[in-house]
Coordinates of C-alpha atoms in Angstrom, one line a residue:
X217 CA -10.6 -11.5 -19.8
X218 CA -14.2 -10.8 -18.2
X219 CA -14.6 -10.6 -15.0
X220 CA -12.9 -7.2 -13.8
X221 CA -11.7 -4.3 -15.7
X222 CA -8.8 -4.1 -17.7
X223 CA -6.5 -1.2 -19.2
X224 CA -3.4 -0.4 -20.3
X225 CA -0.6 -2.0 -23.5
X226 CA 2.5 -3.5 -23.7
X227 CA 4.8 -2.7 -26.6
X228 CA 5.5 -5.4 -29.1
X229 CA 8.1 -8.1 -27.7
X230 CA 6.3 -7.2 -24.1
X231 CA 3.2 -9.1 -25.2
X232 CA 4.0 -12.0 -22.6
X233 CA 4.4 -9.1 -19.8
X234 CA 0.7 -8.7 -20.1
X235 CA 0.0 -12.8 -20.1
X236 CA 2.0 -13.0 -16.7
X237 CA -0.1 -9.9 -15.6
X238 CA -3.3 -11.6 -16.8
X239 CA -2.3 -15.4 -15.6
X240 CA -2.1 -13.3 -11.9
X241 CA -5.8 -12.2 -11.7
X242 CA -7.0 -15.6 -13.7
X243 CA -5.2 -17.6 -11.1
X244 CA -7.4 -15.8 -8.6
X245 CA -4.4 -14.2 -7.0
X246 CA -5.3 -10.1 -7.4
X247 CA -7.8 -7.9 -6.6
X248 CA -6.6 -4.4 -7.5
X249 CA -2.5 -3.9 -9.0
X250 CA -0.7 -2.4 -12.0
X251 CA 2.7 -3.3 -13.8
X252 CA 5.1 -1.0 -15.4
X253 CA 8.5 -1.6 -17.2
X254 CA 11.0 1.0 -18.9
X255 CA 14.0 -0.1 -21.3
X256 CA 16.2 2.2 -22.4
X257 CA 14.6 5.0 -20.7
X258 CA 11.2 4.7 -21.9
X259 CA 7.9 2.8 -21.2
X260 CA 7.0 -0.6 -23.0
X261 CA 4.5 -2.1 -20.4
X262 CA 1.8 0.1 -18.7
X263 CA -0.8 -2.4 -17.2
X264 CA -3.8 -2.0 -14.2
X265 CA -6.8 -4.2 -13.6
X266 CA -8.9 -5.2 -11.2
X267 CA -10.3 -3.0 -7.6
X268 CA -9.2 -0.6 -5.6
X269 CA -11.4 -1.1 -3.4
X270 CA -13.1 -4.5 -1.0
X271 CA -16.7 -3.9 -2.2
X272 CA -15.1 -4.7 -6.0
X273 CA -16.5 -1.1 -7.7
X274 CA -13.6 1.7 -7.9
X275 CA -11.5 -0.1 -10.8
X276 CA -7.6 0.0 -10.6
X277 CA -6.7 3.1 -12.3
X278 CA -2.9 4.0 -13.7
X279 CA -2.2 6.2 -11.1
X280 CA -3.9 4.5 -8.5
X281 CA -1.7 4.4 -5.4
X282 CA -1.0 1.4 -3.2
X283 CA 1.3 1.5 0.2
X284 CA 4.7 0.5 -0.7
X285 CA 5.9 -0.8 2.7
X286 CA 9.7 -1.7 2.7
X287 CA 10.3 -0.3 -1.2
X288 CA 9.5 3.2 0.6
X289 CA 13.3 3.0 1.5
X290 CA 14.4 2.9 -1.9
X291 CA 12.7 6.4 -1.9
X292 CA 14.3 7.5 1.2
X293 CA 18.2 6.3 0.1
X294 CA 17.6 8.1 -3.4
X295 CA 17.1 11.2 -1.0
X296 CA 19.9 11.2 0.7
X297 CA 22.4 10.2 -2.0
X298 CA 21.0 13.0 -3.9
X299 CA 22.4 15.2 -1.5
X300 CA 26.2 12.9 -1.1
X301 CA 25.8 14.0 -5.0
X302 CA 25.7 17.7 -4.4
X303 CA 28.1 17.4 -1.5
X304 CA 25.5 18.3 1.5
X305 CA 26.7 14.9 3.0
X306 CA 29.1 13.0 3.4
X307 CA 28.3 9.3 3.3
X308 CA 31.6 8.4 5.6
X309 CA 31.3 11.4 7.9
X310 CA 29.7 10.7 11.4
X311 CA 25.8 11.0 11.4
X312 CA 26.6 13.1 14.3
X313 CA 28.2 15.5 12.7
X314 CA 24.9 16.5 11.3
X315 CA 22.8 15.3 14.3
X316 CA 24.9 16.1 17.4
X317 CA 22.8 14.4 19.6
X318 CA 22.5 11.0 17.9
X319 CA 26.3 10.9 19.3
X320 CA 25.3 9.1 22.8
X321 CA 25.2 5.7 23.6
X322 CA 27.9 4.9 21.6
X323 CA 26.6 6.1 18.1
X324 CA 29.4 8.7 17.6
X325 CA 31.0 6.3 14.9
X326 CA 28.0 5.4 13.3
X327 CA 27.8 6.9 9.5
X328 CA 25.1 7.6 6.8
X329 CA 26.9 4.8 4.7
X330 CA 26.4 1.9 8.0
X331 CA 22.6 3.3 8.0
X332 CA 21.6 2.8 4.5
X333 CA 23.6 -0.9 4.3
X334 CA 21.8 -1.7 7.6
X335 CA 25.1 -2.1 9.7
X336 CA 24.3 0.7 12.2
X337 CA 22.9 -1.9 15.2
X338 CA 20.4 1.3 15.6
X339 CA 17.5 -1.1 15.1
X340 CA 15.4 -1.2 18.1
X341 CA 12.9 1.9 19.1
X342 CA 11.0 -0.4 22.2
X343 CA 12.6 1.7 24.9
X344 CA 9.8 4.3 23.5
X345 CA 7.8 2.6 20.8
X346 CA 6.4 5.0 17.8
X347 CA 2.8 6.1 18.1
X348 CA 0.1 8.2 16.3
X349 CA 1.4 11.3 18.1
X350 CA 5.0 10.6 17.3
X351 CA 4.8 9.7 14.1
X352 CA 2.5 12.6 13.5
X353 CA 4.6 15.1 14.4
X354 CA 8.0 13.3 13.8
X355 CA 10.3 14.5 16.3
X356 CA 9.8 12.5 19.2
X357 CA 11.2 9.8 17.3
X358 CA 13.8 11.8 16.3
X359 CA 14.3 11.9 20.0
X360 CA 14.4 8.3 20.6
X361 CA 16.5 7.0 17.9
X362 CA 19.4 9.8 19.4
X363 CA 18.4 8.0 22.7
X364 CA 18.6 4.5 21.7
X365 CA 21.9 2.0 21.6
X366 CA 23.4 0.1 19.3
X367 CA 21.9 -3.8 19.3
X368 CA 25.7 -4.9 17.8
X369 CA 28.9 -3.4 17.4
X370 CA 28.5 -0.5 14.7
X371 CA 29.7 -1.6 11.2
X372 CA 30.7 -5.2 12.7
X373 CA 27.6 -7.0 11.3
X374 CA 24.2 -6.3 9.2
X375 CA 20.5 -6.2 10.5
X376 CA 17.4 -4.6 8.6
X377 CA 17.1 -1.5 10.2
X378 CA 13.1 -2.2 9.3
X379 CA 11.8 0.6 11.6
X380 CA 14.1 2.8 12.2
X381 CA 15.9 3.5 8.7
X382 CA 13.3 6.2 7.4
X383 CA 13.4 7.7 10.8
X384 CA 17.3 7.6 11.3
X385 CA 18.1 9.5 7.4
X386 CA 14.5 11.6 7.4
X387 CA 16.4 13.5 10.6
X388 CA 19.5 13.3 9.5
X389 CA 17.8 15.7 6.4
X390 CA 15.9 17.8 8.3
X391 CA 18.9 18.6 10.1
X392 CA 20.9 19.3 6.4
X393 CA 18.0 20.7 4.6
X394 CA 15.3 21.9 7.0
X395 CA 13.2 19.2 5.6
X396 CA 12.0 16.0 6.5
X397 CA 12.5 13.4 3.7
X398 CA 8.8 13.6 2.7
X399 CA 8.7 17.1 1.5
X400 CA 12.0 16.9 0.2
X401 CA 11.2 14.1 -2.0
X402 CA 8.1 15.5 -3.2
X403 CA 9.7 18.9 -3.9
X404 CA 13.0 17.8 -5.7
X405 CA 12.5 14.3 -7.1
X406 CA 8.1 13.6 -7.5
X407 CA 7.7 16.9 -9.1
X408 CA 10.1 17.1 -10.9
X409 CA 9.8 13.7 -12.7
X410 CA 6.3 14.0 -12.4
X411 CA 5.5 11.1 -10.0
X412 CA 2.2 9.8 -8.3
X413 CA 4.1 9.3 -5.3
X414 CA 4.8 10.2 -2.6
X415 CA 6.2 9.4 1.4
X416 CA 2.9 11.3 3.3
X417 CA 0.2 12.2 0.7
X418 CA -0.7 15.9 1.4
X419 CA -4.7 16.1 0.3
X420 CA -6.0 12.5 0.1
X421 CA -8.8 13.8 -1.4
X422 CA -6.7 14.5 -4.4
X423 CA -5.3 11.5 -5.6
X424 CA -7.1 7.6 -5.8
X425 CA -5.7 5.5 -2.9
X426 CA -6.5 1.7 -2.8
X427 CA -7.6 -0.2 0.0
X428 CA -5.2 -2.4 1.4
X429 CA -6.0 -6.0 2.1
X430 CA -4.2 -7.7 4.9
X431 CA -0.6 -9.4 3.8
X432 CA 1.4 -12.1 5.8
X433 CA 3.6 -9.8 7.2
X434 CA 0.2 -7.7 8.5
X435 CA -1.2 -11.0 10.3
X436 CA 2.3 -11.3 11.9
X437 CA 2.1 -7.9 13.1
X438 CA -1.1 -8.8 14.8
X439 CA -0.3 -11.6 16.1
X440 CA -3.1 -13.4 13.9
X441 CA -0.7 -15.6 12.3
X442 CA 0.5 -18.2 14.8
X443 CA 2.7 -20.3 12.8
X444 CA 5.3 -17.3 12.5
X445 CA 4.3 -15.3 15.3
X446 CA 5.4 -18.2 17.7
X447 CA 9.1 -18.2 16.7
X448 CA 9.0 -14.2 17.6
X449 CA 9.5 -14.4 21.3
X450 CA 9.9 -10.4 23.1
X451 CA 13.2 -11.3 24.1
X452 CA 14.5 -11.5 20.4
X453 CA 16.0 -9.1 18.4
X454 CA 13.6 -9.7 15.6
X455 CA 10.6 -8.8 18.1
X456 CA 12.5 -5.7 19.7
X457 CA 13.5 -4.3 16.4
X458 CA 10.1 -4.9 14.6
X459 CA 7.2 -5.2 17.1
X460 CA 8.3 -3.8 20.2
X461 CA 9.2 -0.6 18.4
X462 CA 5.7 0.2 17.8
X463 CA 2.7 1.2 19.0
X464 CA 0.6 2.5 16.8
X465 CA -3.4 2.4 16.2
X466 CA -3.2 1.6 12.6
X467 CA -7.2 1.7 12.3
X468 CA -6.7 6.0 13.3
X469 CA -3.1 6.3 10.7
X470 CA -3.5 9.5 8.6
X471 CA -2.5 8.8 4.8
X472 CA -0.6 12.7 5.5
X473 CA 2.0 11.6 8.0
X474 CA 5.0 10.6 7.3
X475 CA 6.4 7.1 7.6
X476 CA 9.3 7.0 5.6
X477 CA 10.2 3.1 6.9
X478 CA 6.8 1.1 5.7
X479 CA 4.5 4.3 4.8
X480 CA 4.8 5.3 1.4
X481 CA 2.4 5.3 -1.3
X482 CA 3.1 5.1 -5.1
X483 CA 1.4 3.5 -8.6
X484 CA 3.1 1.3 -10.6
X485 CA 3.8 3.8 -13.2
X486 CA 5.8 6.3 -10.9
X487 CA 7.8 3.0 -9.5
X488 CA 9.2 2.3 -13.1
X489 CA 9.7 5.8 -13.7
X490 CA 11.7 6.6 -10.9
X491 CA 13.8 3.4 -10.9
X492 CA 14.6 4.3 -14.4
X493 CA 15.9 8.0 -14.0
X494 CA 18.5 6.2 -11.4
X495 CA 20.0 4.5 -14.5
X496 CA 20.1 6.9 -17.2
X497 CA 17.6 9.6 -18.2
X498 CA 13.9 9.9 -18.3
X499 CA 12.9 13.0 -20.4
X500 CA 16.2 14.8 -19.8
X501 CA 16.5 13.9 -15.9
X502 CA 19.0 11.5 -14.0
X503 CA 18.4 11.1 -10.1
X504 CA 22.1 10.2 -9.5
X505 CA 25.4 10.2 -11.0
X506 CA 27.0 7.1 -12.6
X507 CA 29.5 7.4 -10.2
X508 CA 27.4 7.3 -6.9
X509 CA 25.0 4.5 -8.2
X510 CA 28.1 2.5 -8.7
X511 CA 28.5 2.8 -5.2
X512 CA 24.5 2.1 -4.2
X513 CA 24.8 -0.7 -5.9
X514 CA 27.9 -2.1 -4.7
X515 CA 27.8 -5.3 -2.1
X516 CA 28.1 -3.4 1.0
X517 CA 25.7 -6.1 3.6
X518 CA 26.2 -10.2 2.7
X519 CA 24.3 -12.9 4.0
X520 CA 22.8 -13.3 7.4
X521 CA 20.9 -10.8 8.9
X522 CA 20.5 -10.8 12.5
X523 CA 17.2 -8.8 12.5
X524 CA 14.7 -11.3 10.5
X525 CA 17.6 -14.3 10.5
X526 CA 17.4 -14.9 7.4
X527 CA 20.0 -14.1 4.4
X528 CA 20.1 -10.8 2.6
X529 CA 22.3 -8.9 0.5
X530 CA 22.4 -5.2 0.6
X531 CA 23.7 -2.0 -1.1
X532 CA 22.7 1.7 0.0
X533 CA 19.4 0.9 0.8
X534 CA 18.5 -1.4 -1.9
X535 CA 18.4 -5.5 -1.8
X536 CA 21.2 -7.2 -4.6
X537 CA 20.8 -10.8 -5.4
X538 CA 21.2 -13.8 -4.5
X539 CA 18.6 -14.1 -1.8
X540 CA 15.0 -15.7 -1.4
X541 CA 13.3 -12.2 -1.6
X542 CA 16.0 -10.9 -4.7
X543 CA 16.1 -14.4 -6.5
X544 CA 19.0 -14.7 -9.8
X545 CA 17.0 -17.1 -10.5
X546 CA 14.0 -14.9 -11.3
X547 CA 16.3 -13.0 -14.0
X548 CA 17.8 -10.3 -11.2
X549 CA 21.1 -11.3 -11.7
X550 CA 22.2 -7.8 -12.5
X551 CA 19.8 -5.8 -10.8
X552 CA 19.0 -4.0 -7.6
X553 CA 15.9 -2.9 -6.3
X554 CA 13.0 -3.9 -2.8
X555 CA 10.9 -6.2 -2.5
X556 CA 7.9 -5.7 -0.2
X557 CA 6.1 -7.8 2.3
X558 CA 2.6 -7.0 1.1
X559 CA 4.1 -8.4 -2.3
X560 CA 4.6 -5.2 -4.3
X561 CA 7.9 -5.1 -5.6
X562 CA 11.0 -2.5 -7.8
X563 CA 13.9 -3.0 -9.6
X564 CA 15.9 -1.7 -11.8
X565 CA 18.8 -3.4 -13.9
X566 CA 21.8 -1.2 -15.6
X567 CA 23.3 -3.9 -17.5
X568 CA 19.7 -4.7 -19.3
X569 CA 19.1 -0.7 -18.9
X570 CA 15.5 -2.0 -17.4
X571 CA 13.2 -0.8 -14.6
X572 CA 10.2 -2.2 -13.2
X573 CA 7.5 -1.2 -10.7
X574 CA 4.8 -3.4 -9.5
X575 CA 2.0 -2.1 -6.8
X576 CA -1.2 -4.3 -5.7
X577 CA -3.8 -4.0 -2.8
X578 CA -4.2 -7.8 -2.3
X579 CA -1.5 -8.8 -0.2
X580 CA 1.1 -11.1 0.2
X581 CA 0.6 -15.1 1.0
X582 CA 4.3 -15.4 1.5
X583 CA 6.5 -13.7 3.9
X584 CA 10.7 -14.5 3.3
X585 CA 10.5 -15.7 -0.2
X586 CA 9.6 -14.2 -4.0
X587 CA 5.7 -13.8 -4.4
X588 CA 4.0 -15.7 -7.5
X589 CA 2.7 -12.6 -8.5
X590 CA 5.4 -10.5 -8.9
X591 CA 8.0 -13.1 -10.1
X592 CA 5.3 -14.0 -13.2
X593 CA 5.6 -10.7 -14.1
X594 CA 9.6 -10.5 -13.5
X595 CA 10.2 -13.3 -15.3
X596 CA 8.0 -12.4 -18.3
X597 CA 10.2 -9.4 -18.3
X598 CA 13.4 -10.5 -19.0
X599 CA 12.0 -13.7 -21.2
X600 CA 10.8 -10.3 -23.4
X601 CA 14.5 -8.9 -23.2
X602 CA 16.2 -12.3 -24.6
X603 CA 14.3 -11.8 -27.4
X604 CA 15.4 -9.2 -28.7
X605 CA 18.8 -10.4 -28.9

């Protein structure tokens, strides 16, 4: 199609992957994204198109990098469970154990497993709300999340631990390791798989970032978007946990500081790659055992969430279907994976030995449900699968 530039294949029996991929930027819904898919360990679909940039003159490139927002966390839980793997944690010891000061307020109970299904209650940062300095340098928040109290009791009930989840297991390795979960997932998974991703980019000058165009989710944030932004009264939990926990200058955010909750950055190609080294090998490589993804992907958080009051199902720090965002009805049915607010979205699927990453610059329309764009392109995944049965 004319109009923007175009690259990449699809292997045969993938063709209507690249249709879906197309029918996004005809449909006038992309500026800038790329699609990948692995089966079996390998890749069949390796698509980009469009801008990485507003003016419309960098083109998309493979290893263009967009932010990943909330799919940063699959990053982050890979990270830790690597280390439950090699027995450097313990996913039912206390986090305290590690962290002796995250212990007060009633957190002395709390474990790595209740972080990563979001049943912690350790939610909320507004009693000192991350900033450029904090997040630049990391520890003050370290600080405040051993300060902060639980918003339920511990383990009793599930709430997306939005802000604070990177924060909460990013100490709780840097206590373990003596690194944050930044340079530890850039030194033991990224290159060693050979990723284009990455939570804090160290040279910016060194790798193709794209310009990211505002998403629902952003205009919420902002308070531009009335029609959500009136049911998010600063008395809720969904304002405390989310809003009120920051405040950040996000026109003065440095691509090299770490936010391992919304922050990360990754192409499309690295997303498939990744998700498929969690469910069997890529090129000799396996991020976890059979034994320990078994357990991420066990139903440990069902239904209603009392952060963002909606429904959502959880693992170890990865969304399981049925839910608006994870839809069976999209083909997930035996999957796990995130979805993201700004509409890029991973997944990987054992049972169909698939993985899928999908990154974009032009933000979301929708916030709480499956984005067109992405479910096209899902869809057109496993339609490709059933036919080679």
């Amino acid at each position: 199609m004319s109009g923007s530039p175009r690259g990449g294949w699809a292997a045969d029996g993938f063709a209507g992957v690249a249709e879906a991929f197309e029918a996004n930027f005809a449909a006038g819904a992309e500026v800038g994204a790329g699609v990948c898919v692995y089966h079996r360990g390998e890749p069949v679909v390796d698509l980009w198109g469009g801008f990485a940039d507003e003016d419309r003159v960098d083109p998309w490139r493979p290893d263009t990098l967009g932010v990943l927002a909330s799919p940063t966390k699959a990053l982050v839980a890979v990270s830790a469970l690597r280390l439950v793997d090699q027995g450097l944690l313990d996913l039912d010891a206390p986090v305290a154990r590690y962290w002796p000061e995250f212990a007060a307020h009633g957190k002395a109970g709390i474990t790595l497993r209740m972080v990563l299904a979001h049943r912690s209650g350790v939610v909320c940062l507004d009693h000192a709300p991350i900033t450029n300095e904090a997040m630049r340098t990391h520890l003050p928040i370290a600080e405040a999340l051993a300060d902060a109290r639980p918003e339920w009791e511990p383990d009793t009930a599930h709430g997306y631990h939005g802000i604070t989840f990177g924060y909460l297991v990013s100490e709780l390795l840097r206590r373990q390791t003596g690194r944050t979960v930044g340079r530890y997932f850039a030194e033991e998974i990224a290159g060693p798989l050979g990723l284009d991703c990455h939570i804090g980019v160290p040279d910016d000058g060194a790798v193709h970032l794209a310009t990211m165009f505002t998403s629902k989710a952003e205009a919420l944030f902002a308070g531009e978007d009335r029609e959500l932004a009136a049911f998010l009264d600063p008395s809720t939990l969904t304002y405390r946990a989310m809003m009120g926990s920051l405040a950040l200058d996000v026109t003065a955010l440095d691509p090299a500081w770490e936010d391992p909750s919304y922050g990360g950055r990754a192409s499309a190609r690295s997303l498939a790659r990744f998700m498929a080294a969690l469910i069997g090998e890529v090129d000799g490589s396996r991020l976890l055992s059979p034994g320990l993804l078994a357990e991420m992907t066990r139903m440990h958080s069902k239904g209603h969430c009392l952060v963002t009051q909606t429904d959502c199902n959880w693992g170890l720090g990865v969304q399981l279907p049925d839910h608006a965002v994870f839809p069976a009805s999209a083909g997930l049915t035996t999957a796990f994976g995130l979805s993201a607010a700004n509409g890029s979205y991973l997944f990987a699927d054992p049972e169909h030995d698939l993985a899928f990453g999908y990154m974009q610059n032009a933000g979301s329309p929708v916030m709480g449900t499956l984005d067109d764009r992405p479910r096209r392109l899902i869809e057109a995944v496993y339609r490709s699968i059933g036919t080679m049965r």
